[in-house]
Short mmCIF file of C-alpha atoms and ligand atoms in Angstrom, two decimals:
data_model
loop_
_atom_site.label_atom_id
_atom_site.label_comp_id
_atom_site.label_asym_id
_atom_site.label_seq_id
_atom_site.Cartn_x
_atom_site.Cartn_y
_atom_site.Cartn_z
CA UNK A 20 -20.90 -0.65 10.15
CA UNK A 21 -21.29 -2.57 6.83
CA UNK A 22 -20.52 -6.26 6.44
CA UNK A 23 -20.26 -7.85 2.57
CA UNK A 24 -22.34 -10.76 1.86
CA UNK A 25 -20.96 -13.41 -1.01
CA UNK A 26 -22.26 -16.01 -2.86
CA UNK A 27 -19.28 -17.80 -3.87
CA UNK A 28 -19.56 -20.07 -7.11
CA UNK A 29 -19.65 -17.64 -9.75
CA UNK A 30 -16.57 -17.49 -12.58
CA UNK A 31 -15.35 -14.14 -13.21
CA UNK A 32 -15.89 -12.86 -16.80
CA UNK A 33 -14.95 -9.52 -17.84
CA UNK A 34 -12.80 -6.54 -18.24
CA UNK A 35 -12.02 -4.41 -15.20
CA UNK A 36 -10.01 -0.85 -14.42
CA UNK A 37 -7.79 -0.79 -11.88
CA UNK A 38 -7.31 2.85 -9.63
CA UNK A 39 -5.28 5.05 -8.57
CA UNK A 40 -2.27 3.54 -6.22
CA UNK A 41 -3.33 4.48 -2.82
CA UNK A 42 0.87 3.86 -1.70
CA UNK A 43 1.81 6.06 -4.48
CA UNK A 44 -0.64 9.10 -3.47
CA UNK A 45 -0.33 9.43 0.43
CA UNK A 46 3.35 9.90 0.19
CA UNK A 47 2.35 12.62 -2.75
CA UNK A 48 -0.44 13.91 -0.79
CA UNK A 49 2.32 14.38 1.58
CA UNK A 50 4.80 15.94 -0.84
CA UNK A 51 2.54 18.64 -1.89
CA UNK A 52 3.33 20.38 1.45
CA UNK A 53 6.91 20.75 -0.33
CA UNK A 54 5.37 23.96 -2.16
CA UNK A 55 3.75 26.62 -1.75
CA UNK A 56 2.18 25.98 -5.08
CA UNK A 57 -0.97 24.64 -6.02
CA UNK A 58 -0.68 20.93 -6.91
CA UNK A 59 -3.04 19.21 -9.02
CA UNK A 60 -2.95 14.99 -8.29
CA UNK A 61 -4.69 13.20 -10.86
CA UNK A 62 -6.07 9.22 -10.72
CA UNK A 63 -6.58 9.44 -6.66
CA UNK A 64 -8.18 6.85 -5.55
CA UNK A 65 -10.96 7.53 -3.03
CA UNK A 66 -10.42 5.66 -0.23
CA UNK A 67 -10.85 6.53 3.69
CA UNK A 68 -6.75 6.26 3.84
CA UNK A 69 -7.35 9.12 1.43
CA UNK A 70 -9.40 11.13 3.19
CA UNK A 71 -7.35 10.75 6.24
CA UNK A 72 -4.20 11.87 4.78
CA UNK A 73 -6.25 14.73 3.39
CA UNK A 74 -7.48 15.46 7.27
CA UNK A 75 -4.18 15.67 8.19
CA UNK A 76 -3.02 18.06 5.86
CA UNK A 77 -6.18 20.68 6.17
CA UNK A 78 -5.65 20.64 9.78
CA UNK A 79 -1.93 21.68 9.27
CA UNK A 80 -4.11 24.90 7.87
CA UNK A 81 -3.73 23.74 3.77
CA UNK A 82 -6.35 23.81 1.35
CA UNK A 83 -7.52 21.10 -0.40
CA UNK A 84 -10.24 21.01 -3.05
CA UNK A 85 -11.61 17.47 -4.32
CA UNK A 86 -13.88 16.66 -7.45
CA UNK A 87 -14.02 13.34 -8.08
CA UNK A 88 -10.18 11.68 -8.58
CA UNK A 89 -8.95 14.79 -9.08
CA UNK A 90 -7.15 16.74 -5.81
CA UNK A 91 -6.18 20.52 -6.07
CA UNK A 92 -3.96 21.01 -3.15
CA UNK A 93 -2.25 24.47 -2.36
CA UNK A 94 -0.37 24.19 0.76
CA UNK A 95 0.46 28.46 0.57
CA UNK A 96 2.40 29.60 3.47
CA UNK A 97 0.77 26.95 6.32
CA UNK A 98 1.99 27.63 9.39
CA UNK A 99 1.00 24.75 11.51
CA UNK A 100 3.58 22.01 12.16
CA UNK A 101 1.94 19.32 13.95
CA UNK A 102 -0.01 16.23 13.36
CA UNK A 103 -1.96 14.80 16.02
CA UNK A 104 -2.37 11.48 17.55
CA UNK A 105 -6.11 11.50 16.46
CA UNK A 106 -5.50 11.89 12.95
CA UNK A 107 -2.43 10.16 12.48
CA UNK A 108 -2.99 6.93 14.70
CA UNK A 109 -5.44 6.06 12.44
CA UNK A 110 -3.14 5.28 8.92
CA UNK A 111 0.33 5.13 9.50
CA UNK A 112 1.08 6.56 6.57
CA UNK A 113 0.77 9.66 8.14
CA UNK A 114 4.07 9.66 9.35
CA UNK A 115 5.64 10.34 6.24
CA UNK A 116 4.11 14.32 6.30
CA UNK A 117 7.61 14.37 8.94
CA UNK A 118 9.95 15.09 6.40
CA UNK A 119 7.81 17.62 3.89
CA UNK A 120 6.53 19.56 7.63
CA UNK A 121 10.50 19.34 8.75
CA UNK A 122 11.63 20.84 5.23
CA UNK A 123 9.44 23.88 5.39
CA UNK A 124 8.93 25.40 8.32
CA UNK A 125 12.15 23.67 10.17
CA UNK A 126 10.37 22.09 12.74
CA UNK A 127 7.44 19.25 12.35
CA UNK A 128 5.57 17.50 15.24
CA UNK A 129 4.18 14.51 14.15
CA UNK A 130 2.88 11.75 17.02
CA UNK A 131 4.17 8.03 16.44
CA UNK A 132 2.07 6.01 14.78
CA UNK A 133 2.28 3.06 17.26
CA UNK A 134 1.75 -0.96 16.19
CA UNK A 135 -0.58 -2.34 14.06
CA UNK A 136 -2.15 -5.77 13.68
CA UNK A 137 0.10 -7.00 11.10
CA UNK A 138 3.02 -6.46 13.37
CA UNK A 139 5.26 -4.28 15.63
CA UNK A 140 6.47 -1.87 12.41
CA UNK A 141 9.10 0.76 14.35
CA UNK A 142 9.93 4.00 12.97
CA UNK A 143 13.52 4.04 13.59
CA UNK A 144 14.84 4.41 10.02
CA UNK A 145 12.38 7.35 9.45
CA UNK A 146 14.01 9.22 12.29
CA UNK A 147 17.79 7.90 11.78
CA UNK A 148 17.41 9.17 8.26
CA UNK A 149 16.22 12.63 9.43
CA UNK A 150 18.75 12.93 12.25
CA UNK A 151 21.57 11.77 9.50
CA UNK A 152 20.27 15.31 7.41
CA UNK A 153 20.71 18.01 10.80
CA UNK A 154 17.76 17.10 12.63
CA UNK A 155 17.37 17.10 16.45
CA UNK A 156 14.59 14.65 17.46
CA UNK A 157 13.17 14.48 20.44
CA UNK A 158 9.92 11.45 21.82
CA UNK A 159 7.98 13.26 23.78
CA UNK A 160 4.22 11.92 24.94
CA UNK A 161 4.33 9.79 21.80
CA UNK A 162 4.87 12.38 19.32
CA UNK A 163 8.47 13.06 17.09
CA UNK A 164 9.15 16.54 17.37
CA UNK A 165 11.67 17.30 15.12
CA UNK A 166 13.76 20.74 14.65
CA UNK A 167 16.37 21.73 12.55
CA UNK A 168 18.23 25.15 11.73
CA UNK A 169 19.02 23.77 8.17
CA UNK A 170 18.71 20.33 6.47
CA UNK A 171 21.92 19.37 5.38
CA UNK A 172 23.03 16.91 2.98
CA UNK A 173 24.29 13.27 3.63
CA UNK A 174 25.26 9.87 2.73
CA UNK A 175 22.57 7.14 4.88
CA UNK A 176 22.59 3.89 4.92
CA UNK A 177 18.42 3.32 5.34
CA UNK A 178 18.01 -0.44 5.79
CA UNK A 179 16.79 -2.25 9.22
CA UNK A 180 16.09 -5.80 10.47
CA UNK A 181 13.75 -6.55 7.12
CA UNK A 182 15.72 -4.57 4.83
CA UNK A 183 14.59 -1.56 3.39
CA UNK A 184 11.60 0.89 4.18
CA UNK A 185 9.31 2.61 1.86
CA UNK A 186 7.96 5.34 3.94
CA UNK A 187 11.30 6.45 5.81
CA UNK A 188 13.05 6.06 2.17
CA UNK A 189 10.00 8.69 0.95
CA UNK A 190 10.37 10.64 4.41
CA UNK A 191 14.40 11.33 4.02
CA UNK A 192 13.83 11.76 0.19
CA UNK A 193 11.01 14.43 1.00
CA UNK A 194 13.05 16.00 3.10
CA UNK A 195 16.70 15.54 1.06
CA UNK A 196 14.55 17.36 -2.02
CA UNK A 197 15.23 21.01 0.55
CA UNK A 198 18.22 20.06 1.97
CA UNK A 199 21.81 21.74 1.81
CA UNK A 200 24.40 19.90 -0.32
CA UNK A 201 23.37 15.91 -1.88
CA UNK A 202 22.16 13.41 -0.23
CA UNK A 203 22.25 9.68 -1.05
CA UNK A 204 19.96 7.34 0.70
CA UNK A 205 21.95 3.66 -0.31
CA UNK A 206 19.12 0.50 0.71
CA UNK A 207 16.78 2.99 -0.68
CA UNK A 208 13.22 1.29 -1.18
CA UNK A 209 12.77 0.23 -5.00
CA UNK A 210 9.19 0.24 -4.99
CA UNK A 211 7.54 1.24 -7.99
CA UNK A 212 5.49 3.83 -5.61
CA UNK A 213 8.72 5.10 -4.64
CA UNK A 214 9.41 5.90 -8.36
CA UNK A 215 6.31 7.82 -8.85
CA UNK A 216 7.12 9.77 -5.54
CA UNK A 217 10.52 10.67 -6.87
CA UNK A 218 8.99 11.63 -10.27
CA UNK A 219 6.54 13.20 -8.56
CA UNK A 220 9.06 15.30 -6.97
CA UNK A 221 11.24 15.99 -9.82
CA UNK A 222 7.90 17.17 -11.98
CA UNK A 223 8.19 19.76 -9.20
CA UNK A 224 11.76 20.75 -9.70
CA UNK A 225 13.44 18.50 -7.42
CA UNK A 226 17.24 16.48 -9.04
CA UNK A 227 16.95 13.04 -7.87
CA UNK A 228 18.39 10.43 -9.29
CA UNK A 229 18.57 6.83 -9.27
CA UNK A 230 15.16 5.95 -7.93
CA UNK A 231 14.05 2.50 -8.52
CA UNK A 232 17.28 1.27 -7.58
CA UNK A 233 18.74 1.18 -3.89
CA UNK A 234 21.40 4.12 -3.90
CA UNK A 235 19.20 7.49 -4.61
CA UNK A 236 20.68 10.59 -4.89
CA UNK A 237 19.57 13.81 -4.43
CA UNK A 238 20.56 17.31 -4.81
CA UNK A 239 18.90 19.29 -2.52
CA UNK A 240 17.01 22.63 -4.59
CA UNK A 241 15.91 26.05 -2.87
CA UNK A 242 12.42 25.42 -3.49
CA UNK A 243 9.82 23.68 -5.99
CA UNK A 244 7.00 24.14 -7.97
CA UNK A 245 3.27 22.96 -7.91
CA UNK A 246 2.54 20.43 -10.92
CA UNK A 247 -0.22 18.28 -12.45
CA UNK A 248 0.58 15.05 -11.72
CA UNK A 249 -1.29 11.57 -12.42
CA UNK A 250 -0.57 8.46 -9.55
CA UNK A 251 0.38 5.44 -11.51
CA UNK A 252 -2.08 2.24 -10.88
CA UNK A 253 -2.80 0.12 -8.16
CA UNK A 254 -0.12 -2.97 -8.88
CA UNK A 255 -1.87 -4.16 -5.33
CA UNK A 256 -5.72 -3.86 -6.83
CA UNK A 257 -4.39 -5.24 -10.12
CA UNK A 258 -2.79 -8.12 -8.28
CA UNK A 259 -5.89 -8.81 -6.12
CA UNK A 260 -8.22 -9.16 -9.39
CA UNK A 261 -5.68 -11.50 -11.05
CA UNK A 262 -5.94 -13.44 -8.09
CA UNK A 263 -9.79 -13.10 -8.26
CA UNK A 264 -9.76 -14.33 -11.84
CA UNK A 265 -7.11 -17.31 -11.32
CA UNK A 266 -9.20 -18.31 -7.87
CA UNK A 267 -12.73 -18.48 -9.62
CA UNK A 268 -11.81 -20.38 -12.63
CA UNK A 269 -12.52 -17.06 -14.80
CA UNK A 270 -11.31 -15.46 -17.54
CA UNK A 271 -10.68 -11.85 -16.41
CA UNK A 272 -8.73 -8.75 -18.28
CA UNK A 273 -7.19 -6.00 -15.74
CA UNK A 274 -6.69 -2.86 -17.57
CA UNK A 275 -4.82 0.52 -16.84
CA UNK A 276 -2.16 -0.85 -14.85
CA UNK A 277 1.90 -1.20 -15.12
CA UNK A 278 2.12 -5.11 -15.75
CA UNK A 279 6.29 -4.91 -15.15
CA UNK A 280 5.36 -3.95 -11.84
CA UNK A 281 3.80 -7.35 -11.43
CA UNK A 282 5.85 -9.48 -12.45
CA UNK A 283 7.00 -12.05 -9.37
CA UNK A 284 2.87 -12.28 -9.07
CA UNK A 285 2.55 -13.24 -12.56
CA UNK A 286 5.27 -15.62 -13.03
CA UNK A 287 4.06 -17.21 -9.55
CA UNK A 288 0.74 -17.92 -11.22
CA UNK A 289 2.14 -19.17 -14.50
CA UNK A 290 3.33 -21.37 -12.09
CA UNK A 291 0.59 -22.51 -10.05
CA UNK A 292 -0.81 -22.94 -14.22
CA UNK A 293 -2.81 -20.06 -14.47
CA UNK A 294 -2.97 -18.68 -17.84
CA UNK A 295 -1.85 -14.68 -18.84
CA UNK A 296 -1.31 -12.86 -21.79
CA UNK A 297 0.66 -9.63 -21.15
CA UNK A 298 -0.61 -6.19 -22.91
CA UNK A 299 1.39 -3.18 -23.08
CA UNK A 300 -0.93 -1.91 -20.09
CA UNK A 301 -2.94 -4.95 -19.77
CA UNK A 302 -3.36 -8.15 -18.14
CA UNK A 303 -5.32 -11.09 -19.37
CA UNK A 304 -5.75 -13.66 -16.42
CA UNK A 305 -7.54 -17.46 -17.45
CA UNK A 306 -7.32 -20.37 -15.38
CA UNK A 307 -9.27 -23.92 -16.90
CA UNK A 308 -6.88 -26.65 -15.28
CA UNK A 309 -6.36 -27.26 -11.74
CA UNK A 310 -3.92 -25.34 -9.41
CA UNK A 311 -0.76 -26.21 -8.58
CA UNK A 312 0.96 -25.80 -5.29
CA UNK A 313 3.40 -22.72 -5.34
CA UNK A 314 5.76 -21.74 -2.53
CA UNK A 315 5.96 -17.72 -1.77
CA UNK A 316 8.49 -15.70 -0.12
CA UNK A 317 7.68 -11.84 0.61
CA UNK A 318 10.52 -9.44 0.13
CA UNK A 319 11.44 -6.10 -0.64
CA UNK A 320 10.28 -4.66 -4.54
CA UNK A 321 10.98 -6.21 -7.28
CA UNK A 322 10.60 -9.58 -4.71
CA UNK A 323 6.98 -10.58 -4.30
CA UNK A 324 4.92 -8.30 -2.20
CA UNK A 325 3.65 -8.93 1.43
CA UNK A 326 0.49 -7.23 0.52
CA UNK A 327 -0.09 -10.20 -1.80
CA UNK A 328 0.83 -12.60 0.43
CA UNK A 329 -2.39 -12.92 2.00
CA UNK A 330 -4.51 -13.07 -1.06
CA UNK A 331 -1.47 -15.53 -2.51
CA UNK A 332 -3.03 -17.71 0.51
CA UNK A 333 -6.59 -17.88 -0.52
CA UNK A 334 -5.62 -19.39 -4.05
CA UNK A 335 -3.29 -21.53 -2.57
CA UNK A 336 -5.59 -23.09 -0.25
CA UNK A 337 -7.48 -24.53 -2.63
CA UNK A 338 -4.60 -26.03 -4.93
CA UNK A 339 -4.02 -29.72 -5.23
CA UNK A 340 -0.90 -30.30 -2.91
CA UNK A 341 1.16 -28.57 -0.50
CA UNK A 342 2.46 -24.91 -0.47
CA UNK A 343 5.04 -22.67 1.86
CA UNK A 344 4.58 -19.25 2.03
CA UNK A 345 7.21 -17.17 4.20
CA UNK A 346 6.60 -13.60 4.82
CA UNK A 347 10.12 -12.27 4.88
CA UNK A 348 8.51 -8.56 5.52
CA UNK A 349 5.99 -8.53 8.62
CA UNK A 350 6.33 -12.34 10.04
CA UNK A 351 3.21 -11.52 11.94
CA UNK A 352 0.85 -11.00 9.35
CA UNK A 353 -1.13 -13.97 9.41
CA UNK A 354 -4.23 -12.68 10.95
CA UNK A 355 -6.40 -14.20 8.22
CA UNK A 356 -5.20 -17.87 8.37
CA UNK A 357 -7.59 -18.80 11.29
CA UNK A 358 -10.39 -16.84 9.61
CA UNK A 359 -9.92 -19.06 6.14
CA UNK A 360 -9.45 -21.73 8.49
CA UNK A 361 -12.69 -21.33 9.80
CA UNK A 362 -13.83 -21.52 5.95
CA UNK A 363 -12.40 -24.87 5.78
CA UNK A 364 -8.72 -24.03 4.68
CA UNK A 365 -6.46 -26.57 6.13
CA UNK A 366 -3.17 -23.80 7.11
CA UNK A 367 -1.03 -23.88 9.85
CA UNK A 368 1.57 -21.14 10.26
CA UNK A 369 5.03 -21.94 12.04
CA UNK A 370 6.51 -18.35 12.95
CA UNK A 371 7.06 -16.66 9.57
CA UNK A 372 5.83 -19.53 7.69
CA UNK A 373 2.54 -20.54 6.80
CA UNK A 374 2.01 -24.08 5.29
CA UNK A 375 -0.97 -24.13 3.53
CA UNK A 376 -2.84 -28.06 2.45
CA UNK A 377 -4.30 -27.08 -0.21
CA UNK A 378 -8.56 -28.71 0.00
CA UNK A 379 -10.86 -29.52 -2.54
CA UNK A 380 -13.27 -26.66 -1.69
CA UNK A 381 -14.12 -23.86 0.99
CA UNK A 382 -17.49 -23.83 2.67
CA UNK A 383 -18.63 -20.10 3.33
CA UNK A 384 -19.00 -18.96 6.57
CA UNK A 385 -18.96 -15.29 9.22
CA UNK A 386 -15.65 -14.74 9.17
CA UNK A 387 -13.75 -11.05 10.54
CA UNK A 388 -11.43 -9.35 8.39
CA UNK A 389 -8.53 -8.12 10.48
CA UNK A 390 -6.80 -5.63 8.12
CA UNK A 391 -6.69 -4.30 4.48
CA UNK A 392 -5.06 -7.26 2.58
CA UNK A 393 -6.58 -9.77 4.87
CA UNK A 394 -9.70 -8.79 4.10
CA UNK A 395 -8.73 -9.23 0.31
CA UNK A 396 -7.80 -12.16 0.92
CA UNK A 397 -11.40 -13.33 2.49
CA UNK A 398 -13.36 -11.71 0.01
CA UNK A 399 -11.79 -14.06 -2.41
CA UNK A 400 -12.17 -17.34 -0.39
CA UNK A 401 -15.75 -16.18 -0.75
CA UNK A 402 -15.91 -16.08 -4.32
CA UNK A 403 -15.68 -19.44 -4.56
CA UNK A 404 -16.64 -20.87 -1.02
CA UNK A 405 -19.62 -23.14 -1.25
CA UNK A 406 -23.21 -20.97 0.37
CA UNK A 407 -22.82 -17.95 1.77
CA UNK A 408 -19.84 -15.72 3.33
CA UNK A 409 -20.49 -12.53 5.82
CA UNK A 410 -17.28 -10.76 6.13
CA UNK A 411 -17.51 -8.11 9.09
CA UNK A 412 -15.40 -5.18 9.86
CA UNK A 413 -14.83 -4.27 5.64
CA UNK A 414 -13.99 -0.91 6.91
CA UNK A 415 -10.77 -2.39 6.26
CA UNK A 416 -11.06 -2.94 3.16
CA UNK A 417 -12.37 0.32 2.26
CA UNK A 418 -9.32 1.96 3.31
CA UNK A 419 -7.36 0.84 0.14
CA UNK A 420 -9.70 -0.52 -2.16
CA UNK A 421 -11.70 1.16 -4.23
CA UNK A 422 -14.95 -0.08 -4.99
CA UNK A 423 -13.74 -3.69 -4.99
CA UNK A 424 -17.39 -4.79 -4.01
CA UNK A 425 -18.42 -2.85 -7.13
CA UNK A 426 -16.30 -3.93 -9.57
CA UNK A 427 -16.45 -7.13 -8.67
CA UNK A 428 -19.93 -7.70 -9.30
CA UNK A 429 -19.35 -5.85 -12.54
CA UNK A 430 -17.53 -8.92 -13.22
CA UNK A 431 -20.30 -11.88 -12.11
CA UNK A 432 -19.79 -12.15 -8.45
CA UNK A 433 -22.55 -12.25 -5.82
CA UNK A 434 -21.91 -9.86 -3.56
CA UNK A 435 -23.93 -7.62 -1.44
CA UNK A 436 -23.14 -4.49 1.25
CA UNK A 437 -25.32 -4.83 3.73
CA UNK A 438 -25.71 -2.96 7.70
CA UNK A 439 -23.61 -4.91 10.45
C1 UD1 B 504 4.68 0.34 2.96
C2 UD1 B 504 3.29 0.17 2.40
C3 UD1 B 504 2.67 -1.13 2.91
C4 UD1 B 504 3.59 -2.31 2.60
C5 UD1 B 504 5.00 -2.03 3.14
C6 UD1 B 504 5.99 -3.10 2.73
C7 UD1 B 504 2.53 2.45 2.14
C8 UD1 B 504 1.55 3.49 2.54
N1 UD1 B 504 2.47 1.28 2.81
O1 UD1 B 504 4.56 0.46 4.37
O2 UD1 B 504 1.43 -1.31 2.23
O3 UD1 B 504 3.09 -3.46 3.23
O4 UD1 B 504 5.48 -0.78 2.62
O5 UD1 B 504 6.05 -3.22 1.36
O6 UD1 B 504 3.28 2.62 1.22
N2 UD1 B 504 10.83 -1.06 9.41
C9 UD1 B 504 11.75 -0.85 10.40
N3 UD1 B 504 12.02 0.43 10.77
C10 UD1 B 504 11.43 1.51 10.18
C11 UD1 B 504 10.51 1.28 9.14
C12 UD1 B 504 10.23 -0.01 8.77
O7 UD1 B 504 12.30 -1.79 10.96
O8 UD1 B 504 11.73 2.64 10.57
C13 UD1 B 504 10.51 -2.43 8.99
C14 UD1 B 504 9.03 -2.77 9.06
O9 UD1 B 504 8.63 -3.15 10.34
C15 UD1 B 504 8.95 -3.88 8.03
C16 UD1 B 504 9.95 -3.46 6.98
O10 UD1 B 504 10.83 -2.55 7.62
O11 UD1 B 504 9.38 -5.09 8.62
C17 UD1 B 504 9.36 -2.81 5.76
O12 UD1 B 504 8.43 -1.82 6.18
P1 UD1 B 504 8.20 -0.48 5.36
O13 UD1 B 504 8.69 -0.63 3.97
O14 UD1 B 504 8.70 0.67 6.15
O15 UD1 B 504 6.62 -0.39 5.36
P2 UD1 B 504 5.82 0.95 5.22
O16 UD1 B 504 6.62 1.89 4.42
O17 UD1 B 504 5.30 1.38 6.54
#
């Protein structure tokens, strides 16, 4: 196992290119079981989530061919309709092959992903939507098996205790796109990866309409095509370098990205007086003067992500007052607030609130990264902590960053991969 070594200190100076969203291609990984067709994704990130949503779908008998970001996937007629616990208790993203394995071969066996550290995360509105569409569904020894004599059409209502889900919006739309008759999800995830699923999709012949906004509709087609299709960029790897730039005191442009997908991050640091200039497909990111305290609430797209909320944390615990960040999304992910504690952040969390005094400095120190954003969030305390930070466990962050070590030394930062 690797661990990263930092030397905080260092301003970040530079130019950087952001990857492939990894949210945008697993759901599109999944999609490509939709036809029989060869796909061809472009801009995938490689990632270990990748390669495990890749696992999944060669064991369901598909072939996949990689060369570098570019994935040539022909699902042909597979056969296979399960997903194991193995495979898919590993990346819960997984789940969402349910609706593409449900829409072709009429019957899909996919085990329940179970809990994860940043909280309990149910799949209830993945299997209401697919029961809503003709599906029987059945638990049994912790998988979904799911069977249908024809997917039909409906009108579903897709929004639980935290409002709306991406994956069981992509799971119903996957499996809407071969269903009898129209279907119209209403509390539909807005998320930009969402979008790119649904555009995805219609590339391949599919009539949705109304993604990006929470009543998608969708007439159901006989069958689609493969395409050549390019994922849209990371918004969460943009957002963790303009983070990295605002935190060090650098001066930092973020290229190949969507910036209007960023925008409650960016008007959040504009407030906490970081400086940004805007490009068509570019960030700039400056910070000279101190920070100011900013208070955070996580919500549903366009509201600002939970998997910023974490690295939103780091920068605010060393700005010069008080800030309240409330994670409106998973009010248990907070695993890395005794870990920046332990780097001298002064945060105490009250349920789904975290109250962060901001301090002067941090002082480096072993700390454990828990899970993918809150090890984001500790590499950047170490970029400017004072001596040196070991963060253990990075596997974390390798499933949905790519190269972050990399690219971050690219841009001046001390940081080395070393053996556990
Ligand atoms: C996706 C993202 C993840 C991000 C999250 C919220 C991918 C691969 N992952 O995860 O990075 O943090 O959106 O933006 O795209 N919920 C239910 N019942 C369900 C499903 C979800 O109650 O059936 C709840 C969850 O526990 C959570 C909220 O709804 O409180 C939103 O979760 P959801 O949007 O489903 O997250 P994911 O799609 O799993």
């Amino acid at each position: 196992m690797d661990k990263l070594v930092i030397e905080g200190g260092r301003p970040l100076k530079g130019s950087v290119q952001v990857s492939g969203s990894k949210n945008s291609l697993l759901p599109i990984l999944a999609a490509t079981l939709l036809t029989p067709e060869k796909c061809v994704i472009k801009n995938a990130p490689l990632l270990s989530d990748t390669y495990t949503m890749l696992k999944i779908i060669r064991n369901l008998g598909v072939a996949v061919e990689m060369d570098g970001n570019v994935l040539q996937i022909k699902s042909g007629n597979f056969k296979k309709y399960v997903a194991p616990y193995r495979l898919v208790s590993t990346m819960r993203a997984s789940f969402c092959v349910l609706g593409p394995i449900l829409a072709r071969l009429k019957k899909a066996e996919v085990s329940l992903p179970g809990g994860c550290v940043i909280g309990v995360r149910p799949v209830d509105l993945h299997i209401k939507g697919l029961k809503a569409l003709g599906t029987d569904i059945e638990i049994k020894e912790g998988n979904v098996c799911a069977k249908t004599r024809a997917l039909r059409g409906k009108q579903i209502f897709l929004g639980g205790a935290f409002g709306s889900s991406v994956l069981a919006t992509a799971n119903v739309m996957m499996a809407a796109v071969l269903a009898k008759g129209t279907t119209v999800i209403e509390n539909a995830a807005c998320e930009p990866e969402t979008v790119d699923l649904a555009n995805f999709l219609n590339k391949m012949g599919a009539k949705i309409k109304g993604h990006g906004s929470p009543r998608i509709e969708i007439k159901g087609v006989k069958s689609l095509s493969g395409v050549e299709y390019e994922v849209i960029a990371d918004r969460i790897e943009a957002g963790t370098f303009a983070i990295a730039a605002a935190i060090t005191k650098g001066e930092v442009t973020i290229k190949n990205i969507n910036v209007e997908y960023l925008s409650a991050l960016i008007e959040k640091l504009e407030d906490a007086g970081v400086t940004i200039k805007r490009g068509r497909d570019f960030l700039f990111v400056k910070r000279t003067g101190p920070l100011k305290p900013v208070d955070i609430t996580t919500l549903p797209y366009p509201g600002f992500p939970t998997d910023m909320q974490a690295q939103f944390m780091s920068l605010m615990g060393i700005a010069s007052g008080i800030s309240v960040i409330a994670e409106k999304i998973y009010p248990d992910r907070f695993m890395h607030i005794p870990e920046l504690n332990r780097m001298g952040a002064q945060i105490f969390r009250q349920g789904p609130y975290a109250i962060v005094h901001g301090v002067k400095s941090l002082n480096g120190a072993p700390v454990m990264a828990s899970d993918l954003r809150a090890s984001a969030a500790l590499v950047l305390a170490g970029l400017i902590a004072k001596d040196k930070t070991e963060i253990f466990r990075i596997y974390h962050l390798d499933r949905g960053y790519e190269n972050l070590d990399k690219k971050l030394v690219q841009l001046g930062a001390k940081i080395s991969r070393e053996k556990q």
